[in-house]
mmCIF file of C-alpha atoms in Angstrom:
data_model
loop_
_atom_site.group_PDB
_atom_site.id
_atom_site.type_symbol
_atom_site.label_atom_id
_atom_site.label_comp_id
_atom_site.label_asym_id
_atom_site.label_seq_id
_atom_site.Cartn_x
_atom_site.Cartn_y
_atom_site.Cartn_z
ATOM 1 C CA MET A 1 -5.732 9.214 -22.444
ATOM 2 C CA THR A 2 -2.850 10.923 -24.244
ATOM 3 C CA PRO A 3 0.808 9.883 -23.790
ATOM 4 C CA ALA A 4 1.421 13.165 -21.945
ATOM 5 C CA THR A 5 -1.138 12.287 -19.255
ATOM 6 C CA LEU A 6 -0.055 8.694 -18.714
ATOM 7 C CA PRO A 7 0.833 8.049 -15.055
ATOM 8 C CA THR A 8 4.528 7.422 -14.390
ATOM 9 C CA ILE A 9 4.918 4.734 -11.746
ATOM 10 C CA ALA A 10 8.027 3.397 -10.027
ATOM 11 C CA ILE A 11 7.957 -0.173 -8.760
ATOM 12 C CA THR A 12 10.419 -1.614 -6.249
ATOM 13 C CA LEU A 13 11.447 -5.268 -6.415
ATOM 14 C CA GLY A 14 11.262 -5.978 -2.685
ATOM 15 C CA GLU A 15 13.161 -8.874 -1.068
ATOM 16 C CA PRO A 16 15.532 -10.166 -3.773
ATOM 17 C CA ALA A 17 15.128 -13.818 -2.714
ATOM 18 C CA GLY A 18 11.328 -13.571 -2.817
ATOM 19 C CA ILE A 19 8.636 -13.508 -5.474
ATOM 20 C CA GLY A 20 8.675 -9.749 -6.028
ATOM 21 C CA VAL A 21 11.179 -10.147 -8.843
ATOM 22 C CA ASP A 22 9.108 -12.944 -10.383
ATOM 23 C CA ILE A 23 5.794 -11.108 -10.419
ATOM 24 C CA VAL A 24 7.334 -7.915 -11.803
ATOM 25 C CA LEU A 25 8.774 -9.944 -14.692
ATOM 26 C CA MET A 26 5.426 -11.675 -15.237
ATOM 27 C CA LEU A 27 3.611 -8.347 -15.446
ATOM 28 C CA ALA A 28 6.204 -7.013 -17.870
ATOM 29 C CA ARG A 29 4.632 -9.259 -20.517
ATOM 30 C CA GLU A 30 1.327 -7.394 -20.251
ATOM 31 C CA ASN A 31 0.156 -4.103 -21.705
ATOM 32 C CA PHE A 32 -0.429 -1.181 -19.325
ATOM 33 C CA PRO A 33 -1.506 2.378 -20.207
ATOM 34 C CA LEU A 34 1.245 3.943 -18.097
ATOM 35 C CA ARG A 35 4.965 4.621 -17.882
ATOM 36 C CA LEU A 36 6.662 2.028 -15.710
ATOM 37 C CA VAL A 37 10.138 2.116 -14.178
ATOM 38 C CA VAL A 38 11.564 -0.624 -11.965
ATOM 39 C CA ILE A 39 13.883 0.358 -9.111
ATOM 40 C CA GLY A 40 16.200 -2.536 -8.292
ATOM 41 C CA SER A 41 19.024 -4.685 -9.559
ATOM 42 C CA ILE A 42 19.074 -5.138 -13.319
ATOM 43 C CA ASP A 43 21.369 -8.154 -12.865
ATOM 44 C CA LEU A 44 18.836 -9.747 -10.519
ATOM 45 C CA LEU A 45 16.069 -9.202 -13.059
ATOM 46 C CA ARG A 46 18.213 -10.703 -15.799
ATOM 47 C CA GLN A 47 19.081 -13.777 -13.733
ATOM 48 C CA ARG A 48 15.521 -14.432 -12.622
ATOM 49 C CA ALA A 49 14.149 -13.907 -16.137
ATOM 50 C CA THR A 50 16.547 -16.560 -17.406
ATOM 51 C CA LEU A 51 15.533 -18.929 -14.611
ATOM 52 C CA LEU A 52 11.822 -18.425 -15.326
ATOM 53 C CA GLY A 53 12.201 -18.526 -19.105
ATOM 54 C CA ILE A 54 10.751 -15.034 -19.489
ATOM 55 C CA LYS A 55 12.010 -13.055 -22.459
ATOM 56 C CA VAL A 56 12.167 -9.392 -21.531
ATOM 57 C CA GLU A 57 14.250 -6.462 -22.730
ATOM 58 C CA LEU A 58 15.832 -4.733 -19.742
ATOM 59 C CA ILE A 59 16.843 -1.112 -20.366
ATOM 60 C CA ALA A 60 18.899 0.816 -17.802
ATOM 61 C CA VAL A 61 17.737 4.421 -17.380
ATOM 62 C CA THR A 62 18.520 7.414 -15.194
ATOM 63 C CA LEU A 63 16.290 10.046 -13.643
ATOM 64 C CA GLN A 64 17.174 12.371 -16.523
ATOM 65 C CA ASP A 65 15.788 10.012 -19.171
ATOM 66 C CA ILE A 66 12.339 10.461 -20.680
ATOM 67 C CA ILE A 67 10.406 7.249 -20.115
ATOM 68 C CA PRO A 68 8.124 6.171 -22.974
ATOM 69 C CA PRO A 69 4.829 4.328 -22.418
ATOM 70 C CA HIS A 70 5.168 0.719 -21.318
ATOM 71 C CA CYS A 71 5.470 -1.918 -24.027
ATOM 72 C CA PRO A 72 4.965 -5.642 -23.365
ATOM 73 C CA ASN A 73 8.169 -7.635 -22.761
ATOM 74 C CA GLN A 74 10.155 -4.530 -21.901
ATOM 75 C CA LEU A 75 11.230 -2.964 -18.612
ATOM 76 C CA PHE A 76 13.034 0.275 -17.866
ATOM 77 C CA VAL A 77 15.250 -0.082 -14.795
ATOM 78 C CA ILE A 78 16.914 2.350 -12.412
ATOM 79 C CA ASN A 79 19.714 0.059 -11.332
ATOM 80 C CA ILE A 80 20.420 -0.408 -7.630
ATOM 81 C CA PRO A 81 23.279 -2.913 -7.236
ATOM 82 C CA LEU A 82 22.912 -5.915 -4.955
ATOM 83 C CA ASN A 83 25.210 -6.284 -1.962
ATOM 84 C CA ALA A 84 25.477 -10.057 -2.390
ATOM 85 C CA GLU A 85 24.522 -12.800 -4.823
ATOM 86 C CA VAL A 86 20.932 -14.039 -4.596
ATOM 87 C CA THR A 87 19.607 -17.579 -4.446
ATOM 88 C CA PRO A 88 15.808 -17.676 -4.872
ATOM 89 C CA GLY A 89 14.145 -18.605 -1.613
ATOM 90 C CA VAL A 90 17.257 -18.083 0.526
ATOM 91 C CA LEU A 91 17.340 -14.953 2.685
ATOM 92 C CA ASN A 92 20.623 -13.112 3.122
ATOM 93 C CA PRO A 93 20.940 -10.226 5.616
ATOM 94 C CA ALA A 94 23.750 -8.816 3.459
ATOM 95 C CA ASN A 95 21.085 -7.614 1.007
ATOM 96 C CA ALA A 96 18.967 -5.809 3.599
ATOM 97 C CA GLU A 97 20.670 -2.501 2.816
ATOM 98 C CA TYR A 98 20.022 -3.070 -0.894
ATOM 99 C CA VAL A 99 16.304 -3.414 -0.165
ATOM 100 C CA LEU A 100 16.281 -0.212 1.877
ATOM 101 C CA ASN A 101 18.199 1.598 -0.873
ATOM 102 C CA THR A 102 15.481 0.743 -3.391
ATOM 103 C CA LEU A 103 12.827 2.120 -1.029
ATOM 104 C CA ARG A 104 14.803 5.295 -0.371
ATOM 105 C CA ALA A 105 15.257 5.865 -4.101
ATOM 106 C CA ALA A 106 11.546 5.322 -4.760
ATOM 107 C CA ALA A 107 10.537 7.771 -2.038
ATOM 108 C CA ILE A 108 12.944 10.423 -3.300
ATOM 109 C CA VAL A 109 11.732 10.305 -6.895
ATOM 110 C CA ALA A 110 8.095 10.392 -5.799
ATOM 111 C CA VAL A 111 8.500 13.216 -3.281
ATOM 112 C CA HIS A 112 10.292 15.349 -5.879
ATOM 113 C CA GLY A 113 7.563 14.738 -8.441
ATOM 114 C CA LEU A 114 9.695 12.731 -10.850
ATOM 115 C CA PHE A 115 7.171 9.893 -10.612
ATOM 116 C CA ASP A 116 3.459 10.052 -9.898
ATOM 117 C CA ALA A 117 3.295 7.006 -7.633
ATOM 118 C CA ILE A 118 5.264 4.097 -6.235
ATOM 119 C CA VAL A 119 4.251 0.446 -6.030
ATOM 120 C CA THR A 120 6.196 -1.879 -3.768
ATOM 121 C CA ALA A 121 6.756 -5.607 -4.030
ATOM 122 C CA PRO A 122 6.948 -7.428 -0.668
ATOM 123 C CA VAL A 123 9.915 -7.167 1.667
ATOM 124 C CA HIS A 124 10.923 -9.488 4.503
ATOM 125 C CA LYS A 125 10.809 -7.554 7.788
ATOM 126 C CA GLY A 126 12.607 -10.261 9.727
ATOM 127 C CA ILE A 127 15.745 -10.325 7.613
ATOM 128 C CA ILE A 128 16.020 -6.523 7.640
ATOM 129 C CA ASN A 129 15.824 -6.536 11.429
ATOM 130 C CA ALA A 130 18.295 -9.433 11.544
ATOM 131 C CA ALA A 131 20.720 -7.190 9.646
ATOM 132 C CA GLY A 132 20.593 -4.733 12.533
ATOM 133 C CA VAL A 133 18.074 -2.256 11.070
ATOM 134 C CA SER A 134 14.863 -1.581 12.972
ATOM 135 C CA PHE A 135 12.103 -2.003 10.379
ATOM 136 C CA SER A 136 8.399 -2.588 11.046
ATOM 137 C CA GLY A 137 7.118 -2.213 7.487
ATOM 138 C CA HIS A 138 6.814 -0.102 4.351
ATOM 139 C CA THR A 139 4.117 2.069 5.906
ATOM 140 C CA GLU A 140 6.225 3.238 8.830
ATOM 141 C CA PHE A 141 9.378 3.469 6.684
ATOM 142 C CA PHE A 142 7.806 5.844 4.151
ATOM 143 C CA ALA A 143 6.236 7.878 6.934
ATOM 144 C CA ALA A 144 9.685 8.462 8.431
ATOM 145 C CA LEU A 145 11.284 9.274 5.062
ATOM 146 C CA THR A 146 8.611 11.843 4.233
ATOM 147 C CA ASN A 147 8.315 13.279 7.761
ATOM 148 C CA THR A 148 4.647 12.353 7.853
ATOM 149 C CA PRO A 149 3.309 12.376 11.435
ATOM 150 C CA GLN A 150 0.357 10.067 10.794
ATOM 151 C CA VAL A 151 -0.093 7.456 8.092
ATOM 152 C CA VAL A 152 -2.828 4.861 7.775
ATOM 153 C CA MET A 153 -2.617 1.380 6.300
ATOM 154 C CA MET A 154 -5.650 0.481 4.203
ATOM 155 C CA LEU A 155 -6.238 -2.677 2.174
ATOM 156 C CA ALA A 156 -8.866 -2.858 -0.525
ATOM 157 C CA THR A 157 -10.388 -5.672 -2.554
ATOM 158 C CA GLY A 158 -13.464 -5.368 -4.697
ATOM 159 C CA LYS A 159 -15.922 -3.150 -2.840
ATOM 160 C CA LEU A 160 -14.348 -3.682 0.593
ATOM 161 C CA SER A 161 -11.726 -1.280 1.981
ATOM 162 C CA VAL A 162 -10.339 -1.736 5.492
ATOM 163 C CA ALA A 163 -8.122 0.770 7.304
ATOM 164 C CA LEU A 164 -6.280 0.098 10.566
ATOM 165 C CA VAL A 165 -5.809 2.155 13.718
ATOM 166 C CA THR A 166 -2.837 -0.003 14.775
ATOM 167 C CA THR A 167 -0.708 -2.120 12.449
ATOM 168 C CA HIS A 168 2.317 -4.324 13.152
ATOM 169 C CA VAL A 169 2.313 -4.400 16.942
ATOM 170 C CA PRO A 170 1.809 -7.217 19.465
ATOM 171 C CA LEU A 171 -1.818 -7.754 20.420
ATOM 172 C CA ALA A 172 -0.998 -7.066 24.078
ATOM 173 C CA GLN A 173 -0.078 -3.469 23.144
ATOM 174 C CA VAL A 174 -3.145 -2.612 21.075
ATOM 175 C CA SER A 175 -5.411 -1.236 23.809
ATOM 176 C CA ALA A 176 -2.778 1.175 25.118
ATOM 177 C CA LEU A 177 -2.113 2.451 21.601
ATOM 178 C CA ILE A 178 -5.745 3.336 20.931
ATOM 179 C CA THR A 179 -5.647 6.794 22.448
ATOM 180 C CA PRO A 180 -8.056 9.636 21.656
ATOM 181 C CA ALA A 181 -5.297 11.524 19.829
ATOM 182 C CA ARG A 182 -4.263 8.548 17.701
ATOM 183 C CA LEU A 183 -7.812 7.509 16.827
ATOM 184 C CA GLU A 184 -8.823 11.040 15.876
ATOM 185 C CA SER A 185 -5.698 11.462 13.752
ATOM 186 C CA VAL A 186 -6.297 8.174 11.924
ATOM 187 C CA ILE A 187 -9.939 9.071 11.240
ATOM 188 C CA ARG A 188 -8.956 12.468 9.831
ATOM 189 C CA VAL A 189 -6.329 10.942 7.511
ATOM 190 C CA LEU A 190 -8.735 8.241 6.351
ATOM 191 C CA TYR A 191 -11.594 10.665 5.751
ATOM 192 C CA THR A 192 -9.400 13.212 3.936
ATOM 193 C CA ASP A 193 -7.721 10.693 1.637
ATOM 194 C CA LEU A 194 -11.021 9.004 0.777
ATOM 195 C CA GLN A 195 -12.034 12.425 -0.488
ATOM 196 C CA ARG A 196 -8.707 13.370 -2.076
ATOM 197 C CA LYS A 197 -7.522 10.067 -3.568
ATOM 198 C CA PHE A 198 -10.808 8.245 -4.081
ATOM 199 C CA ALA A 199 -13.052 11.158 -5.132
ATOM 200 C CA LEU A 200 -15.624 10.492 -2.385
ATOM 201 C CA ASN A 201 -17.195 13.793 -1.351
ATOM 202 C CA ALA A 202 -18.839 12.463 1.822
ATOM 203 C CA PRO A 203 -17.320 9.053 2.608
ATOM 204 C CA ARG A 204 -19.191 6.735 4.949
ATOM 205 C CA ILE A 205 -16.899 4.942 7.416
ATOM 206 C CA LEU A 206 -17.903 1.978 9.573
ATOM 207 C CA VAL A 207 -15.875 1.919 12.790
ATOM 208 C CA CYS A 208 -15.273 -1.354 14.646
ATOM 209 C CA GLY A 209 -15.201 -1.600 18.397
ATOM 210 C CA LEU A 210 -12.153 -3.048 20.115
ATOM 211 C CA ASN A 211 -13.862 -5.454 22.496
ATOM 212 C CA PRO A 212 -16.390 -8.267 21.911
ATOM 213 C CA HIS A 213 -19.846 -6.781 21.281
ATOM 214 C CA ALA A 214 -18.153 -3.366 21.116
ATOM 215 C CA GLY A 215 -17.710 -3.467 24.890
ATOM 216 C CA GLU A 216 -21.397 -4.074 25.669
ATOM 217 C CA ASN A 217 -21.822 -0.767 27.520
ATOM 218 C CA GLY A 218 -18.606 -1.229 29.462
ATOM 219 C CA HIS A 219 -19.262 -4.747 30.713
ATOM 220 C CA LEU A 220 -16.725 -6.262 28.273
ATOM 221 C CA GLY A 221 -14.224 -3.422 28.239
ATOM 222 C CA ARG A 222 -14.341 0.352 28.539
ATOM 223 C CA GLU A 223 -12.274 1.470 25.514
ATOM 224 C CA GLU A 224 -15.430 2.098 23.496
ATOM 225 C CA MET A 225 -17.019 4.311 26.166
ATOM 226 C CA GLU A 226 -13.884 6.143 27.218
ATOM 227 C CA VAL A 227 -12.034 6.563 23.898
ATOM 228 C CA ILE A 228 -13.823 5.466 20.741
ATOM 229 C CA ILE A 229 -17.316 6.931 21.237
ATOM 230 C CA PRO A 230 -16.116 10.403 22.370
ATOM 231 C CA VAL A 231 -13.781 10.657 19.366
ATOM 232 C CA LEU A 232 -16.523 9.593 16.958
ATOM 233 C CA GLU A 233 -18.909 12.147 18.436
ATOM 234 C CA LYS A 234 -16.304 14.901 18.062
ATOM 235 C CA CYS A 235 -15.691 14.046 14.396
ATOM 236 C CA ARG A 236 -19.405 13.673 13.652
ATOM 237 C CA ALA A 237 -19.934 17.193 14.974
ATOM 238 C CA GLU A 238 -17.709 18.350 12.087
ATOM 239 C CA GLY A 239 -19.877 16.566 9.516
ATOM 240 C CA MET A 240 -18.032 13.267 9.129
ATOM 241 C CA VAL A 241 -20.235 10.245 8.492
ATOM 242 C CA LEU A 242 -19.057 7.646 11.007
ATOM 243 C CA ILE A 243 -21.089 4.556 11.912
ATOM 244 C CA GLY A 244 -20.243 2.749 15.122
ATOM 245 C CA PRO A 245 -18.546 1.544 17.103
ATOM 246 C CA VAL A 246 -19.898 -1.706 15.689
ATOM 247 C CA ALA A 247 -19.189 -5.176 17.058
ATOM 248 C CA ALA A 248 -16.404 -6.547 14.841
ATOM 249 C CA ASP A 249 -18.012 -9.991 14.541
ATOM 250 C CA THR A 250 -20.902 -8.494 12.558
ATOM 251 C CA ALA A 251 -19.156 -5.505 10.963
ATOM 252 C CA PHE A 252 -18.177 -7.433 7.842
ATOM 253 C CA THR A 253 -21.564 -8.913 6.992
ATOM 254 C CA ASP A 254 -23.153 -7.787 3.738
ATOM 255 C CA ALA A 255 -25.916 -6.018 5.638
ATOM 256 C CA SER A 256 -23.449 -3.986 7.720
ATOM 257 C CA LEU A 257 -21.341 -3.070 4.687
ATOM 258 C CA THR A 258 -24.216 -1.796 2.552
ATOM 259 C CA GLY A 259 -23.496 1.814 1.607
ATOM 260 C CA ILE A 260 -20.137 1.827 3.414
ATOM 261 C CA ASP A 261 -17.019 3.225 1.698
ATOM 262 C CA ALA A 262 -14.455 1.965 4.219
ATOM 263 C CA VAL A 263 -14.209 0.061 7.487
ATOM 264 C CA LEU A 264 -11.901 1.236 10.266
ATOM 265 C CA ALA A 265 -10.588 -1.693 12.338
ATOM 266 C CA MET A 266 -8.787 -1.282 15.634
ATOM 267 C CA TYR A 267 -5.991 -3.776 14.970
ATOM 268 C CA HIS A 268 -4.328 -5.791 12.219
ATOM 269 C CA ASP A 269 -6.059 -9.162 12.345
ATOM 270 C CA GLN A 270 -9.459 -7.745 13.239
ATOM 271 C CA GLY A 271 -9.614 -6.027 9.871
ATOM 272 C CA LEU A 272 -7.382 -8.061 7.602
ATOM 273 C CA ILE A 273 -8.659 -11.569 8.310
ATOM 274 C CA PRO A 274 -12.115 -10.805 6.834
ATOM 275 C CA LEU A 275 -10.611 -8.753 4.007
ATOM 276 C CA LYS A 276 -8.148 -11.436 2.946
ATOM 277 C CA GLN A 277 -10.832 -14.094 3.274
ATOM 278 C CA ARG A 278 -12.761 -12.172 0.627
ATOM 279 C CA GLY A 279 -9.925 -11.431 -1.746
ATOM 280 C CA PHE A 280 -6.477 -12.708 -0.787
ATOM 281 C CA GLY A 281 -4.103 -12.435 -3.716
ATOM 282 C CA GLU A 282 -6.296 -9.786 -5.339
ATOM 283 C CA ALA A 283 -6.181 -7.023 -2.718
ATOM 284 C CA VAL A 284 -4.165 -3.804 -2.678
ATOM 285 C CA ASN A 285 -2.290 -2.284 0.255
ATOM 286 C CA ILE A 286 -2.581 1.522 0.181
ATOM 287 C CA THR A 287 -0.733 3.933 2.457
ATOM 288 C CA LEU A 288 -2.912 6.934 3.280
ATOM 289 C CA GLY A 289 -1.657 10.238 4.636
ATOM 290 C CA LEU A 290 1.609 10.348 2.679
ATOM 291 C CA PRO A 291 2.401 13.267 0.365
ATOM 292 C CA ILE A 292 2.888 10.615 -2.337
ATOM 293 C CA ILE A 293 0.749 7.803 -3.724
ATOM 294 C CA ARG A 294 1.965 4.399 -2.592
ATOM 295 C CA THR A 295 0.344 1.009 -3.103
ATOM 296 C CA SER A 296 1.562 -2.530 -2.589
ATOM 297 C CA VAL A 297 0.573 -6.187 -2.715
ATOM 298 C CA ASP A 298 -1.464 -7.950 -0.051
ATOM 299 C CA HIS A 299 0.973 -10.835 0.409
ATOM 300 C CA GLY A 300 4.470 -11.584 1.618
ATOM 301 C CA THR A 301 7.676 -12.708 -0.029
ATOM 302 C CA ALA A 302 6.542 -16.350 -0.514
ATOM 303 C CA LEU A 303 10.120 -17.587 -0.511
ATOM 304 C CA GLU A 304 9.059 -21.141 -1.321
ATOM 305 C CA LEU A 305 7.629 -19.964 -4.664
ATOM 306 C CA ALA A 306 10.522 -17.738 -5.735
ATOM 307 C CA GLY A 307 12.059 -18.864 -9.002
ATOM 308 C CA THR A 308 9.486 -21.640 -9.523
ATOM 309 C CA GLY A 309 7.149 -19.820 -11.904
ATOM 310 C CA GLN A 310 4.192 -20.598 -9.629
ATOM 311 C CA ALA A 311 3.759 -17.118 -8.141
ATOM 312 C CA LYS A 312 0.744 -15.113 -9.299
ATOM 313 C CA PRO A 313 0.973 -11.404 -10.143
ATOM 314 C CA ASN A 314 -2.716 -10.636 -9.498
ATOM 315 C CA SER A 315 -2.223 -8.450 -6.430
ATOM 316 C CA LEU A 316 0.660 -6.556 -8.048
ATOM 317 C CA ARG A 317 -1.492 -5.948 -11.107
ATOM 318 C CA ALA A 318 -4.255 -4.604 -8.858
ATOM 319 C CA ALA A 319 -1.733 -2.399 -7.032
ATOM 320 C CA LEU A 320 -0.555 -0.885 -10.324
ATOM 321 C CA HIS A 321 -4.128 -0.289 -11.440
ATOM 322 C CA SER A 322 -5.043 1.290 -8.102
ATOM 323 C CA ALA A 323 -2.024 3.609 -8.151
ATOM 324 C CA ALA A 324 -2.716 4.682 -11.728
ATOM 325 C CA THR A 325 -6.378 5.330 -10.926
ATOM 326 C CA MET A 326 -5.483 7.549 -7.974
ATOM 327 C CA VAL A 327 -3.000 9.486 -10.115
ATOM 328 C CA LEU A 328 -5.633 10.110 -12.773
ATOM 329 C CA ARG A 329 -8.166 11.233 -10.155
ATOM 330 C CA GLN A 330 -5.684 13.769 -8.817
ATOM 331 C CA GLN A 331 -4.885 14.987 -12.321
ATOM 332 C CA GLN A 332 -8.582 15.468 -13.031
ATOM 333 C CA LYS A 333 -9.094 17.294 -9.736
ATOM 334 C CA GLU A 334 -6.161 19.613 -10.462
ATOM 335 C CA THR A 335 -7.489 20.294 -13.962
ATOM 336 C CA ARG A 336 -10.941 21.159 -12.612
ATOM 337 C CA HIS A 337 -9.395 23.434 -9.983
ATOM 338 C CA ALA A 338 -7.300 25.219 -12.621
ATOM 339 C CA MET A 339 -10.371 25.756 -14.802
ATOM 340 C CA ASP A 340 -12.402 27.020 -11.858
ATOM 341 C CA THR A 341 -9.767 29.640 -11.027
ATOM 342 C CA MET A 342 -9.410 30.938 -14.574
#
């Protein structure tokens, strides 16, 4: 890989009182074959580095600057000022707008092609909402900023990837949200991005049922018969490889997952409990359907660990690696396309 082809990745610091700042500083000590720019408060980074005893050179940059390849113990920073002082572990709604400003800046630079991908450290949804801003998560926020009608949350760890039809909604609302239009749209985004971002020509997707035993022919619920099965049959008629609906209590066994590229779960806990049981702290959150590449960690702000030095950067490291890999795949695909049209 030449310096000219190195992925350029922007990383947001997330909730300033949480561990996002810590794990970014911890990763700064490592060597990555990419260009890395942090979007957040340079003062916050400096204060937390001092608290953690991490020696790092912090260099303020602008969008006009040429970013060199990452060097250990060095971070380039697009500075977004805090709204209020930060105490590790103590939430402050005054900094909610700061958090949103970092996300807006990251989306802008990615959409305009100034960066190849963005990686996000965890935010605290509750404190943003407490500040008077309706916020259900990164996924929905980036969808709105990029005018994307349908995005899909997918988490991946090891050989297991799990996408969700519904995300951060109360369980009582899930059934009503699983409409034919929504399910078909989610399947199309998942299938297309598995091809486009993961270089899978004919991805195999295992689809969970909503009800116990996948409805058991309507005796335990009719969503499978009335919504899920008709949508799967329609998509299969177009050549998609879709297995299911499968009872969720057996969908995540090794036998069921053999030869499967991704699992589609109907709701948050149905899919993410088994995934996090397999690889919590090592998984990557990937937003599919966006016009940009965006990955994140699989954990929250862990306020109790902020500033203690006990946080682990494993998931953030995996998110960086995943983003860089997707960038390189797209570069290779574009190169092949250019050569084919010559």
